[in-house]
Amino acid sequence: MTERAPVPPGWPQAVRPPGAPHWESTALNWLLDLCPPEYRGYPVLFRHPAVLAWLAGRHVDGQLDAIRRALASARAELAAVVPPPALTETLEVVESEQARLVSAQRAVALVAQALRGVRFVPRL
């Protein structure tokens, strides 16, 4: 397969397409970047990238749960703490982070599938 192999919408830009040279190492590095730095110290995650993808998925899911709770409670918890413009900016940051995490969640699922051997076929 070439570097221009088909990938589905939502595939992370930092990860080469499945079948491209060194694609798994780019997937491994990208997944590790989504996780706490301590994950780099666990050899099993390097030997079994599908395990890393599974853990990265759980990690992103947890972050998404936390950011959704933050969005739900931000006004009530921060209204008396910061001025209204700061609260508005905070909500924008939280909403932006939520969008990033939703995108990361999809991308992790796609990479996890590819690491399990699923190949993507473009639709006409």
JSON list of C-alpha atoms in Angstrom, two decimals, residues 1-5 15-17 20-21:
[
{"chain": "A", "resi": 1, "resn": "MET", "atom": "CA", "xyz": [0.00, 0.00, 0.00]},
{"chain": "A", "resi": 2, "resn": "THR", "atom": "CA", "xyz": [1.16, 3.54, -0.62]},
{"chain": "A", "resi": 3, "resn": "GLU", "atom": "CA", "xyz": [1.11, 6.61, 1.56]},
{"chain": "A", "resi": 4, "resn": "ARG", "atom": "CA", "xyz": [-2.11, 7.58, -0.24]},
{"chain": "A", "resi": 5, "resn": "ALA", "atom": "CA", "xyz": [-4.01, 4.53, 1.02]},
{"chain": "A", "resi": 15, "resn": "VAL", "atom": "CA", "xyz": [-0.91, 8.74, 11.66]},
{"chain": "A", "resi": 16, "resn": "ARG", "atom": "CA", "xyz": [0.08, 7.28, 8.33]},
{"chain": "A", "resi": 17, "resn": "PRO", "atom": "CA", "xyz": [-2.52, 5.15, 6.55]},
{"chain": "A", "resi": 20, "resn": "ALA", "atom": "CA", "xyz": [2.16, 2.60, 4.67]},
{"chain": "A", "resi": 21, "resn": "PRO", "atom": "CA", "xyz": [5.76, 2.20, 5.83]}
]
